[in-house]
Coordinates of C-alpha atoms in Angstrom, one line a residue:
Chain A
M1 CA -26.2 25.1 6.2
L2 CA -29.3 23.8 5.1
P3 CA -29.9 20.2 3.7
A4 CA -31.5 21.6 0.6
A5 CA -31.9 18.4 -1.2
R6 CA -33.7 19.5 -4.3
E7 CA -34.0 16.3 -6.1
P8 CA -36.6 16.0 -8.8
A9 CA -38.4 13.1 -7.2
A10 CA -42.2 12.6 -7.0
G11 CA -44.4 11.8 -4.1
D12 CA -45.0 13.0 -0.7
S13 CA -42.1 11.1 0.7
W14 CA -39.9 14.2 0.3
G15 CA -42.2 16.1 2.5
I16 CA -41.8 13.5 5.1
I17 CA -38.0 13.5 4.8
A18 CA -37.9 17.3 5.0
C19 CA -39.9 16.8 8.4
L20 CA -37.5 14.2 9.3
C21 CA -34.5 16.3 8.5
T22 CA -35.7 19.2 10.7
V23 CA -36.3 17.0 13.6
L24 CA -32.8 15.5 13.2
W25 CA -31.2 18.9 13.4
H26 CA -32.6 19.4 16.8
L27 CA -32.6 15.9 18.2
P28 CA -28.9 15.4 19.0
A29 CA -28.8 18.6 21.0
V30 CA -30.9 17.1 23.7
P31 CA -28.5 14.5 25.1
A32 CA -25.8 17.0 25.0
L33 CA -27.7 19.3 27.3
N34 CA -28.0 16.6 29.9
R35 CA -24.3 16.3 30.2
T36 CA -23.3 18.0 33.4
G37 CA -19.9 17.6 35.1
D38 CA -18.3 16.2 31.8
P39 CA -14.8 14.7 32.3
G40 CA -13.7 16.8 29.2
P41 CA -13.7 15.8 25.5
G42 CA -10.9 13.1 25.5
P43 CA -13.1 10.1 26.2
S44 CA -16.0 11.2 24.2
I45 CA -13.5 11.8 21.2
Q46 CA -12.1 8.4 21.6
K47 CA -15.9 7.0 21.6
T48 CA -16.8 8.9 18.5
Y49 CA -13.6 7.5 16.8
D50 CA -14.5 4.1 17.8
L51 CA -18.0 4.6 16.6
T52 CA -16.8 5.6 13.1
R53 CA -14.8 2.3 13.0
Y54 CA -17.8 0.3 13.9
L55 CA -20.0 2.0 11.5
E56 CA -17.3 1.5 8.7
H57 CA -17.3 -2.1 9.5
Q58 CA -21.1 -2.3 9.5
L59 CA -21.4 -0.3 6.3
R60 CA -19.2 -2.9 4.4
T61 CA -21.7 -5.6 4.9
L62 CA -24.5 -3.5 4.3
A63 CA -23.1 -2.0 1.2
G64 CA -22.4 -5.4 -0.1
T65 CA -25.9 -6.5 0.3
Y66 CA -27.4 -3.3 -1.0
L67 CA -25.3 -3.1 -4.1
N68 CA -26.3 -6.6 -4.9
Y69 CA -30.0 -5.6 -4.4
L70 CA -29.5 -2.9 -7.1
G71 CA -27.9 -5.4 -9.3
P72 CA -25.2 -5.1 -12.0
P73 CA -23.3 -2.9 -12.9
F74 CA -23.6 -1.4 -9.4
N75 CA -22.3 -4.5 -7.7
E76 CA -19.3 -4.9 -10.1
P77 CA -16.0 -4.2 -8.4
D78 CA -14.6 -2.5 -11.3
F79 CA -17.7 -0.1 -11.7
N80 CA -16.3 3.3 -12.0
P81 CA -19.0 5.8 -13.4
P82 CA -18.4 9.4 -13.7
R83 CA -19.8 11.5 -10.7
L84 CA -22.8 12.9 -12.4
G85 CA -25.9 14.1 -10.4
A86 CA -26.0 13.4 -6.7
E87 CA -25.0 17.1 -6.2
T88 CA -26.5 17.5 -2.8
L89 CA -24.4 14.8 -1.1
P90 CA -21.8 16.1 1.1
R91 CA -18.4 15.4 -0.2
A92 CA -15.6 14.1 2.0
T93 CA -13.1 14.8 -0.5
V94 CA -10.8 18.0 0.5
N95 CA -7.5 19.5 -0.4
L96 CA -4.8 18.0 1.7
E97 CA -3.4 21.2 3.0
V98 CA -6.9 22.6 3.7
W99 CA -7.8 19.5 5.5
R100 CA -4.6 19.6 7.7
S101 CA -5.3 23.2 8.6
L102 CA -8.8 23.0 9.6
N103 CA -9.4 24.2 13.2
D104 CA -11.2 22.1 15.6
K105 CA -14.6 23.8 15.3
L106 CA -14.7 23.6 11.5
R107 CA -13.6 20.0 11.4
L108 CA -16.4 19.0 13.8
T109 CA -18.8 21.1 12.0
Q110 CA -18.1 19.6 8.7
N111 CA -18.4 16.0 10.2
Y112 CA -21.6 16.8 11.9
E113 CA -23.2 18.4 8.9
A114 CA -22.0 15.6 6.6
Y115 CA -23.6 12.9 8.7
S116 CA -26.8 15.0 9.2
H117 CA -27.2 15.1 5.4
L118 CA -26.1 11.6 4.8
L119 CA -28.6 10.1 7.3
C120 CA -31.3 12.1 5.8
H121 CA -30.5 10.6 2.4
L122 CA -30.3 7.2 3.9
R123 CA -33.6 7.3 5.4
G124 CA -35.0 8.4 2.1
L125 CA -33.7 5.3 0.3
N126 CA -36.4 3.4 -1.3
R127 CA -36.8 0.3 0.5
Q128 CA -40.1 -0.9 -0.8
A129 CA -38.5 -3.6 -3.2
A130 CA -35.9 -4.5 -0.7
A131 CA -36.0 -7.8 1.2
A132 CA -37.1 -7.5 5.1
E133 CA -33.6 -8.5 5.9
L134 CA -32.1 -5.6 4.2
R135 CA -34.6 -3.1 5.6
R136 CA -33.7 -4.3 8.9
S137 CA -30.0 -3.8 8.3
L138 CA -30.7 -0.2 6.9
A139 CA -32.9 0.7 9.9
H140 CA -30.1 -0.7 12.3
F141 CA -27.5 1.2 10.4
C142 CA -29.5 4.5 10.6
T143 CA -29.8 4.1 14.3
S144 CA -26.1 3.6 14.6
L145 CA -25.3 6.7 12.5
Q146 CA -27.9 8.6 14.8
G147 CA -25.6 7.6 17.6
L148 CA -22.7 8.8 15.8
L149 CA -24.3 12.2 15.3
G150 CA -25.1 12.4 18.9
S151 CA -21.6 11.4 19.9
I152 CA -20.2 14.2 17.6
A153 CA -22.7 16.7 19.1
G154 CA -21.4 15.7 22.5
V155 CA -17.8 16.6 21.6
M156 CA -18.8 19.9 20.2
A157 CA -20.9 20.8 23.3
A158 CA -18.1 19.6 25.6
L159 CA -15.6 22.0 23.6
G160 CA -18.1 24.9 23.7
Y161 CA -18.9 24.9 20.0
P162 CA -22.3 25.6 18.9
L163 CA -24.4 23.0 16.8
P164 CA -24.9 24.1 13.2
Q165 CA -28.4 25.1 12.8
P166 CA -30.5 25.2 9.6
L167 CA -31.0 28.8 8.4
P168 CA -34.3 30.1 9.4
G169 CA -37.0 30.4 6.6
A170 CA -35.0 28.6 4.1
E171 CA -37.3 25.5 4.0
P172 CA -37.1 24.0 0.5
A173 CA -40.2 23.8 -1.3
W174 CA -40.7 20.2 -1.8
A175 CA -42.4 20.5 -5.3
P176 CA -43.0 17.2 -6.8
G177 CA -40.9 17.1 -10.0
P178 CA -40.6 14.5 -12.6
A179 CA -39.7 11.0 -11.5
H180 CA -36.1 9.9 -11.4
S181 CA -35.6 7.1 -13.7
D182 CA -35.1 3.7 -12.2
F183 CA -31.4 3.7 -13.2
L184 CA -30.5 7.3 -11.9
Q185 CA -32.1 6.5 -8.7
K186 CA -29.8 3.6 -8.4
M187 CA -26.9 5.7 -9.3
D188 CA -27.8 8.1 -6.6
D189 CA -28.0 5.3 -4.1
F190 CA -24.6 4.1 -5.3
W191 CA -23.0 7.4 -4.7
L192 CA -24.7 7.7 -1.2
L193 CA -23.1 4.5 -0.1
K194 CA -19.7 5.5 -1.6
E195 CA -19.8 8.9 0.0
L196 CA -20.8 7.5 3.4
Q197 CA -18.0 5.1 3.2
T198 CA -15.4 7.7 2.3
W199 CA -16.7 10.0 5.0
L200 CA -16.3 7.2 7.7
W201 CA -12.7 6.8 6.6
R202 CA -12.1 10.4 6.9
S203 CA -13.9 10.9 10.1
A204 CA -11.5 8.2 11.6
K205 CA -8.6 10.6 10.5
D206 CA -10.4 13.7 11.7
F207 CA -11.2 12.2 15.3
N208 CA -7.7 10.7 15.6
R209 CA -6.2 14.2 14.7
L210 CA -8.6 15.6 17.5
K211 CA -7.6 13.0 19.8
K212 CA -3.8 13.8 19.4
K213 CA -4.5 17.4 19.9
M214 CA -6.5 17.0 23.0
Q215 CA -4.1 14.3 24.6
P216 CA -2.4 16.2 27.4
P217 CA -5.8 17.3 29.1
A218 CA -7.2 13.9 28.4
A219 CA -4.3 12.0 30.1
A220 CA -4.7 14.2 33.1
V221 CA -8.4 13.7 33.2
T222 CA -8.3 9.9 32.8
L223 CA -5.5 9.7 35.4
H224 CA -7.8 11.5 37.7
L225 CA -10.7 9.1 37.1
E226 CA -8.5 6.1 37.6
A227 CA -7.4 7.5 41.1
H228 CA -11.2 7.6 42.0
G229 CA -11.8 4.1 40.5
F230 CA -9.1 2.6 42.8
Chain B
M1 CA 63.4 5.8 -79.7
A2 CA 62.0 7.0 -76.1
V3 CA 58.3 6.3 -75.7
P4 CA 56.4 8.8 -73.5
V5 CA 55.6 5.9 -71.1
P6 CA 56.6 7.7 -67.9
W7 CA 54.0 10.4 -68.4
A8 CA 51.0 8.1 -69.4
C9 CA 52.2 5.7 -66.6
C10 CA 52.4 8.4 -63.8
A11 CA 49.0 9.8 -65.0
V12 CA 47.3 6.4 -64.7
L13 CA 49.0 5.5 -61.5
A14 CA 48.2 8.9 -59.9
A15 CA 44.3 8.4 -61.0
A16 CA 44.5 4.8 -59.6
T17 CA 46.0 5.9 -56.4
A18 CA 43.4 8.7 -56.1
I19 CA 40.4 6.3 -56.7
V20 CA 41.8 3.9 -54.1
Y21 CA 42.4 6.6 -51.7
A22 CA 39.0 7.9 -52.3
Q23 CA 37.5 4.7 -51.8
R24 CA 39.6 3.9 -48.6
H25 CA 38.9 7.2 -46.9
S26 CA 35.3 8.1 -48.0
P27 CA 32.9 8.1 -45.1
Q28 CA 31.3 4.9 -44.9
E29 CA 27.5 5.0 -44.7
A30 CA 26.1 4.3 -41.2
P31 CA 24.9 0.7 -40.9
H32 CA 21.2 0.2 -41.4
V33 CA 19.7 -0.8 -38.0
Q34 CA 17.0 -3.6 -38.5
Y35 CA 14.9 -5.3 -35.9
E36 CA 13.6 -8.8 -36.4
R37 CA 11.4 -11.2 -34.6
L38 CA 12.8 -14.1 -32.9
G39 CA 12.2 -17.3 -34.7
S40 CA 11.4 -15.5 -38.0
D41 CA 13.1 -15.6 -41.3
V42 CA 14.9 -12.6 -43.0
T43 CA 16.4 -11.8 -46.3
L44 CA 19.0 -9.1 -46.3
P45 CA 19.8 -7.4 -49.6
C46 CA 23.2 -6.3 -50.3
G47 CA 22.2 -2.5 -50.6
T48 CA 21.5 -1.7 -54.2
A49 CA 23.6 -4.4 -55.7
N50 CA 22.2 -6.5 -58.5
W51 CA 20.6 -9.9 -57.5
D52 CA 23.4 -11.7 -59.6
A53 CA 26.4 -9.5 -58.2
A54 CA 29.2 -11.4 -56.9
V55 CA 29.3 -10.4 -53.1
T56 CA 30.5 -12.0 -49.8
W57 CA 28.8 -11.4 -46.4
R58 CA 30.5 -11.2 -43.2
V59 CA 28.9 -11.0 -39.6
N60 CA 31.0 -9.2 -37.2
G61 CA 34.0 -9.6 -39.4
T62 CA 33.7 -13.4 -39.9
D63 CA 32.9 -14.8 -43.3
L64 CA 29.5 -16.3 -43.8
A65 CA 29.1 -19.5 -45.8
P66 CA 27.9 -19.2 -49.4
D67 CA 25.2 -21.5 -49.0
L68 CA 23.3 -18.9 -47.0
L69 CA 23.1 -16.6 -50.0
N70 CA 20.4 -16.2 -52.5
G71 CA 22.1 -14.3 -55.3
S72 CA 23.6 -11.3 -53.6
Q73 CA 21.1 -11.4 -50.6
L74 CA 21.7 -13.2 -47.4
V75 CA 19.0 -15.4 -46.0
L76 CA 18.7 -16.3 -42.4
R77 CA 16.0 -18.7 -41.3
G78 CA 14.8 -19.2 -37.7
L79 CA 16.4 -16.3 -36.1
E80 CA 17.9 -16.9 -32.7
L81 CA 19.4 -14.3 -30.3
G82 CA 22.8 -15.2 -31.6
H83 CA 22.1 -13.9 -35.0
S84 CA 22.1 -10.3 -33.6
G85 CA 25.1 -8.5 -35.0
L86 CA 26.8 -6.4 -37.8
Y87 CA 26.2 -7.8 -41.1
A88 CA 28.3 -6.5 -44.0
C89 CA 28.4 -7.3 -47.6
F90 CA 31.4 -6.9 -49.9
H91 CA 32.1 -7.2 -53.6
R92 CA 34.2 -10.2 -54.2
D93 CA 37.9 -9.3 -53.6
S94 CA 37.1 -5.9 -52.0
W95 CA 37.4 -5.1 -48.2
H96 CA 35.2 -2.2 -48.6
P97 CA 31.7 -3.0 -47.4
R98 CA 28.8 -2.1 -49.8
H99 CA 26.2 -2.3 -47.2
Q100 CA 25.9 -2.9 -43.6
V101 CA 23.0 -3.9 -41.5
L102 CA 23.0 -3.9 -37.5
L103 CA 20.6 -6.7 -36.9
H104 CA 18.8 -7.0 -33.6
V105 CA 16.8 -10.0 -32.9
G106 CA 14.1 -9.6 -30.3
L107 CA 10.3 -10.1 -29.6
P108 CA 7.3 -7.6 -29.2
P109 CA 6.2 -6.9 -25.7
R110 CA 3.9 -8.8 -23.8
E111 CA 1.3 -7.2 -21.7
P112 CA 3.2 -5.2 -18.9
V113 CA 2.6 -5.8 -15.2
L114 CA 1.6 -2.5 -13.4
S115 CA 1.1 -2.0 -9.8
C116 CA 0.5 1.1 -7.6
R117 CA 1.0 1.5 -4.0
S118 CA 1.0 4.3 -1.3
N119 CA 3.7 3.8 1.2
T120 CA 3.7 7.7 1.8
Y121 CA 0.1 8.2 2.6
P122 CA -1.3 11.1 2.4
K123 CA 1.6 12.5 0.4
G124 CA 1.1 10.5 -2.6
F125 CA 1.7 6.9 -4.3
Y126 CA 4.0 5.3 -6.8
C127 CA 3.4 2.9 -9.6
S128 CA 6.0 0.4 -10.9
W129 CA 5.8 -1.9 -13.9
H130 CA 7.8 -4.6 -15.7
L131 CA 7.4 -6.9 -18.6
P132 CA 6.7 -10.6 -17.7
A133 CA 9.1 -11.8 -20.3
P134 CA 12.4 -10.0 -21.9
T135 CA 12.2 -8.5 -25.4
Y136 CA 16.1 -8.3 -25.8
I137 CA 15.6 -5.0 -27.7
P138 CA 15.0 -1.6 -26.3
N139 CA 11.5 -0.6 -25.2
T140 CA 9.9 2.6 -24.3
F141 CA 7.1 2.9 -21.8
N142 CA 4.6 5.7 -21.3
V143 CA 2.5 6.1 -18.3
T144 CA -0.5 8.2 -17.7
A145 CA -2.7 8.8 -14.6
L146 CA -6.3 9.9 -14.6
H147 CA -8.3 10.9 -11.5
G148 CA -11.7 11.0 -13.0
S149 CA -11.2 13.1 -15.9
K150 CA -8.4 15.0 -14.6
V151 CA -5.0 14.1 -15.7
M152 CA -2.2 13.9 -13.4
V153 CA 1.4 14.1 -13.7
C154 CA 3.5 10.8 -12.9
E155 CA 7.1 12.1 -12.1
K156 CA 9.8 9.7 -13.1
D157 CA 11.8 8.3 -10.1
P158 CA 15.3 9.8 -10.0
A159 CA 16.8 6.2 -9.5
L160 CA 14.6 3.5 -10.6
K161 CA 13.8 3.5 -14.3
N162 CA 10.4 1.6 -14.1
R163 CA 8.7 3.6 -11.4
C164 CA 7.0 7.1 -11.2
H165 CA 5.4 8.9 -8.3
I166 CA 2.0 10.8 -8.3
R167 CA 1.2 13.4 -5.6
Y168 CA -2.3 13.4 -3.9
I169 CA -3.9 16.9 -4.1
H170 CA -7.3 15.9 -2.7
L171 CA -7.6 13.3 -0.1
F172 CA -10.9 11.3 0.8
S173 CA -11.9 11.0 -2.7
T174 CA -14.8 8.7 -3.9
I175 CA -13.5 8.9 -7.5
K176 CA -11.1 6.2 -8.6
Y177 CA -7.7 6.6 -10.0
K178 CA -6.9 5.0 -13.3
V179 CA -3.2 4.3 -14.3
S180 CA -2.4 3.2 -17.8
I181 CA 0.9 2.1 -19.3
S182 CA 1.8 1.5 -22.8
V183 CA 5.0 0.0 -24.0
S184 CA 6.3 -0.3 -27.4
N185 CA 9.5 -1.4 -29.3
A186 CA 10.4 -1.9 -32.8
L187 CA 8.5 -5.0 -33.2
G188 CA 5.3 -4.2 -31.4
H189 CA 3.1 -2.6 -28.9
N190 CA 1.1 -3.5 -25.8
A191 CA -0.6 -1.7 -23.0
T192 CA -2.6 -2.2 -19.6
A193 CA -4.3 -0.3 -17.0
I194 CA -5.5 -0.5 -13.4
T195 CA -8.3 1.3 -11.5
F196 CA -8.4 1.7 -7.8
D197 CA -9.7 3.7 -4.9
E198 CA -7.4 6.0 -2.9
F199 CA -7.6 3.7 0.3
T200 CA -7.1 0.4 -1.2
I201 CA -3.5 0.9 -2.2
V202 CA -2.2 2.1 1.1
K203 CA 0.6 -0.1 2.2
P204 CA 3.4 1.2 4.6
D205 CA 6.9 0.1 4.5
P206 CA 8.1 -2.3 7.2
P207 CA 9.1 -0.9 10.6
E208 CA 12.7 -0.1 10.8
N209 CA 15.4 -0.8 13.4
V210 CA 13.8 -3.8 15.1
V211 CA 15.8 -4.7 18.1
A212 CA 15.1 -7.2 20.5
Q213 CA 17.1 -7.5 23.9
P214 CA 16.9 -9.7 26.8
V215 CA 15.6 -8.2 30.2
T216 CA 18.0 -8.7 33.1
S217 CA 16.9 -11.0 35.7
N218 CA 13.8 -12.1 33.6
P219 CA 14.5 -15.4 31.9
R220 CA 11.3 -15.5 30.0
R221 CA 11.1 -11.9 28.9
L222 CA 12.4 -10.1 25.7
E223 CA 12.0 -6.4 25.1
V224 CA 11.4 -5.4 21.5
T225 CA 11.6 -2.0 20.2
W226 CA 11.2 -0.6 16.6
Q227 CA 10.6 2.7 14.6
T228 CA 7.9 3.6 12.4
P229 CA 9.1 3.4 8.7
S230 CA 10.9 6.7 7.8
T231 CA 8.8 6.9 4.5
W232 CA 5.6 7.3 6.4
P233 CA 5.3 11.1 6.4
D234 CA 2.9 11.8 9.2
P235 CA 2.6 9.3 11.9
E236 CA 0.9 11.9 14.0
S237 CA -2.1 12.3 12.0
F238 CA -2.0 9.0 10.2
P239 CA -1.0 6.6 13.0
L240 CA 0.3 3.2 12.4
K241 CA -0.6 0.1 14.2
F242 CA 1.7 -2.8 14.6
F243 CA 1.7 -6.6 14.3
L244 CA 4.6 -8.6 16.0
R245 CA 5.3 -12.1 15.3
Y246 CA 8.0 -14.3 17.1
R247 CA 9.0 -18.0 17.6
P248 CA 12.1 -19.8 19.0
L249 CA 14.4 -20.8 16.1
I250 CA 13.7 -24.4 16.8
L251 CA 9.9 -24.3 16.2
D252 CA 7.8 -23.4 13.3
Q253 CA 4.7 -22.0 14.9
W254 CA 4.6 -18.3 15.2
Q255 CA 3.1 -16.3 18.0
H256 CA 1.3 -13.1 17.1
V257 CA 0.6 -9.9 18.9
E258 CA -1.3 -6.9 17.5
L259 CA -0.5 -3.4 19.0
S260 CA -2.7 -0.5 18.5
D261 CA 0.1 2.1 19.4
G262 CA 3.5 2.4 20.8
T263 CA 6.8 1.2 19.3
T264 CA 7.8 -1.3 22.3
H265 CA 6.6 -4.5 23.3
T266 CA 7.8 -7.1 26.0
I267 CA 7.5 -10.6 25.3
T268 CA 6.6 -12.4 28.6
D269 CA 6.5 -16.1 27.6
A270 CA 9.6 -16.8 26.0
Y271 CA 11.3 -20.2 26.3
P272 CA 14.2 -19.8 28.6
G273 CA 17.7 -19.9 26.9
K274 CA 16.2 -20.3 23.3
E275 CA 17.1 -18.2 20.5
Y276 CA 14.2 -16.2 19.1
I277 CA 13.5 -14.6 15.8
I278 CA 11.1 -11.6 15.9
Q279 CA 9.5 -9.5 13.2
V280 CA 7.3 -6.5 13.0
A281 CA 4.6 -5.2 10.4
A282 CA 2.9 -1.9 10.2
K283 CA -0.5 -0.8 8.9
D284 CA -2.5 2.3 8.7
N285 CA -4.9 2.3 11.8
D286 CA -7.9 2.3 9.5
I287 CA -7.1 1.9 5.9
G288 CA -5.0 -0.2 3.5
T289 CA -3.2 -3.4 3.9
W290 CA -0.2 -4.7 6.1
S291 CA 3.2 -3.9 5.3
D292 CA 5.8 -6.7 4.6
W293 CA 7.6 -8.2 7.6
S294 CA 10.4 -6.2 8.8
V295 CA 14.0 -7.5 8.8
A296 CA 14.3 -10.0 11.6
A297 CA 15.6 -9.4 14.9
H298 CA 17.2 -12.1 16.9
A299 CA 17.7 -12.5 20.7
T300 CA 17.8 -14.8 23.5
P301 CA 16.3 -14.2 26.9
W302 CA 18.6 -13.6 29.8
T303 CA 20.0 -16.5 31.7
E304 CA 21.7 -16.5 34.9
E305 CA 25.6 -16.7 34.6
P306 CA 26.9 -20.0 36.0
R307 CA 28.2 -19.8 39.6
H308 CA 31.8 -21.0 40.1
L309 CA 32.4 -23.5 43.0
T310 CA 34.9 -21.9 45.4
T311 CA 37.0 -25.1 45.7
E312 CA 38.2 -24.4 41.9
A313 CA 41.9 -23.9 41.5
Q314 CA 43.3 -20.4 40.8
A315 CA 42.8 -20.8 37.1
P316 CA 42.2 -17.4 35.9
E317 CA 38.3 -17.4 35.1
T318 CA 38.6 -14.3 33.2
T319 CA 36.2 -15.0 30.6
T320 CA 32.7 -15.2 31.9
S321 CA 31.2 -15.8 28.6
T322 CA 27.3 -15.8 28.6
T323 CA 26.7 -17.7 25.3
N324 CA 23.8 -20.0 26.1
S325 CA 25.6 -23.2 24.8
L326 CA 28.2 -23.1 27.4
V327 CA 26.0 -22.2 30.5
P328 CA 25.1 -25.4 32.4
P329 CA 21.6 -26.0 33.4
S330 CA 20.9 -23.9 36.3
T331 CA 19.1 -26.8 38.2
T332 CA 22.3 -28.3 39.2
K333 CA 23.9 -25.5 41.1
I334 CA 21.6 -25.7 44.1
C335 CA 21.4 -28.7 46.2
D336 CA 17.7 -28.6 47.1
P337 CA 16.4 -31.6 48.7
M338 CA 12.8 -30.7 47.4
E339 CA 14.1 -30.7 43.9
L340 CA 16.1 -33.7 44.1
S341 CA 12.9 -35.5 45.3
S342 CA 10.8 -34.2 42.5
G343 CA 13.4 -35.3 40.0
A344 CA 14.2 -32.1 38.3
G345 CA 16.1 -32.6 35.0
P346 CA 18.4 -30.2 33.2
S347 CA 16.0 -29.6 30.3
A348 CA 13.0 -28.8 32.6
P349 CA 12.4 -25.2 32.8
F350 CA 13.8 -24.0 36.0
S351 CA 11.2 -21.2 36.6
I352 CA 8.2 -23.6 36.5
R353 CA 9.6 -25.7 39.1
V354 CA 10.4 -22.9 41.7
P355 CA 6.7 -22.1 42.6
V356 CA 6.0 -25.9 43.2
T357 CA 8.9 -26.3 45.6
L358 CA 8.0 -23.0 47.3
A359 CA 4.5 -23.9 47.6
L360 CA 5.7 -27.3 49.2
A361 CA 7.9 -25.6 51.5
A362 CA 5.2 -23.3 52.5
A363 CA 2.9 -26.2 53.0
A364 CA 5.3 -28.1 55.1
A365 CA 6.0 -25.0 57.3
T366 CA 2.3 -24.3 57.8
A367 CA 1.6 -28.1 58.5
S368 CA 4.6 -28.1 61.1
S369 CA 3.3 -24.8 62.7
F370 CA -0.1 -26.6 63.4
L371 CA 1.4 -29.6 64.8
I372 CA 3.2 -27.5 67.4

């Protein structure tokens, strides 16, 4: 799966983002390789779950500030626009039965790919006009999100699943297209934050489901660790 | 000379009887149903009768005073609820109504109150509505639900007539739901709508079967157990966390404990001998709001049974009741010189005194051992 974000925005910034995206694909694999003697996926699933909760909490504050920066109508609680554009954003929404029957590998892969895409888009947010405080919050959030990606990668590695790789030779041609209007750009930002929030809620449920499935082996592993501790 | 009266007489009599019979047994026209607004004025014409026709009006069989009439029309001013009824107008000296009106006095509907809630996440949610003030006449409600541009079916609740259910097909949606309701009756129309995200309306039902029991030999403990609400369809994939609150009946201040999993908890700081009231609430681990408080459980911590003195007469002590009002304070049963010197009173919690006396005894023992 390739983060083919063919958004018609002008400038070299998209080239930089393409570069960053390629780097991001490979980066989380590194800490996973260093994991030898893993106690099993249980503790790292719990850690990933905790991270989604932490990020969701962080996002609440960040989104509020960012939407105020975008100004009305984006910061109005009743704002309910139709979903137009933002086609490249990974959507958390899924059929109930399909979600329930996802196998572990697919569940993890969907989460990993989603956050990779979202992180890419988040880094591309136009922060020129934003206050320094907001830029700092965004940067901090990106770092935390990077941590979540690493955590998911760790779980996948522990379970023996391969990390999704970008398709070879399918790099998008970042041709600078006509500039997005200011309003449409803000709409994209709005949907990005909305999708991020929804994904974090979904991930909490995804990782809780994984945790429940892994429970018996995880319990045995933690007992083993406790014996050593005392 | 015999006049052919009997024949003519019979003919007239027969005709008259036929007319009377026809009038009596002809099917009466159904009363005209009319709705009027409370407080308004209404003029009821007597069907097609001329304005100057001589008529009497009756309501539910009772004659109405002629001063209410304007010609053959009935005028009612400042309608009240009591004016509702079956109005009939009659030609003078006839008991066959010329015209009937079934009058209902009521009000047009005010803006309905609509709310939606998901106590069965992720299965679906329900919406319920009511009118803030009665209309006194029949109302019809029409509910429509939209998810973005997609129309969703709101199935009527089999038992409750102001509730309908919507099933989730997709989860984790960024698109809001919009539920609209319109209400109308013969006097008017009103509507309202609410918009919300999937996650904000999640509120489970309260936990069920909250039971609190004393723990034997532990005067400060109470063991509380409960069950996840039966309406929550999938506690495995969508776990609930719980909030417990408890206080002795004699105090107003609640103590709170939040529990991330499990359906039991042991209270370890109960006041001995005091009856407690305990309630539990539930919430999805990650989304939505807390449920209402559960039905309260009552319990009193375990207290030791009173020990009977052996010098008591052979009075049959068959009833060893453990109701706390009858149990004498446990501090009086042991004649402990340490306790007497520290002035233990019956109201003092016995359990707090014990460590002090033990400590003193231990100190005395070690002190004496050093002296030897």
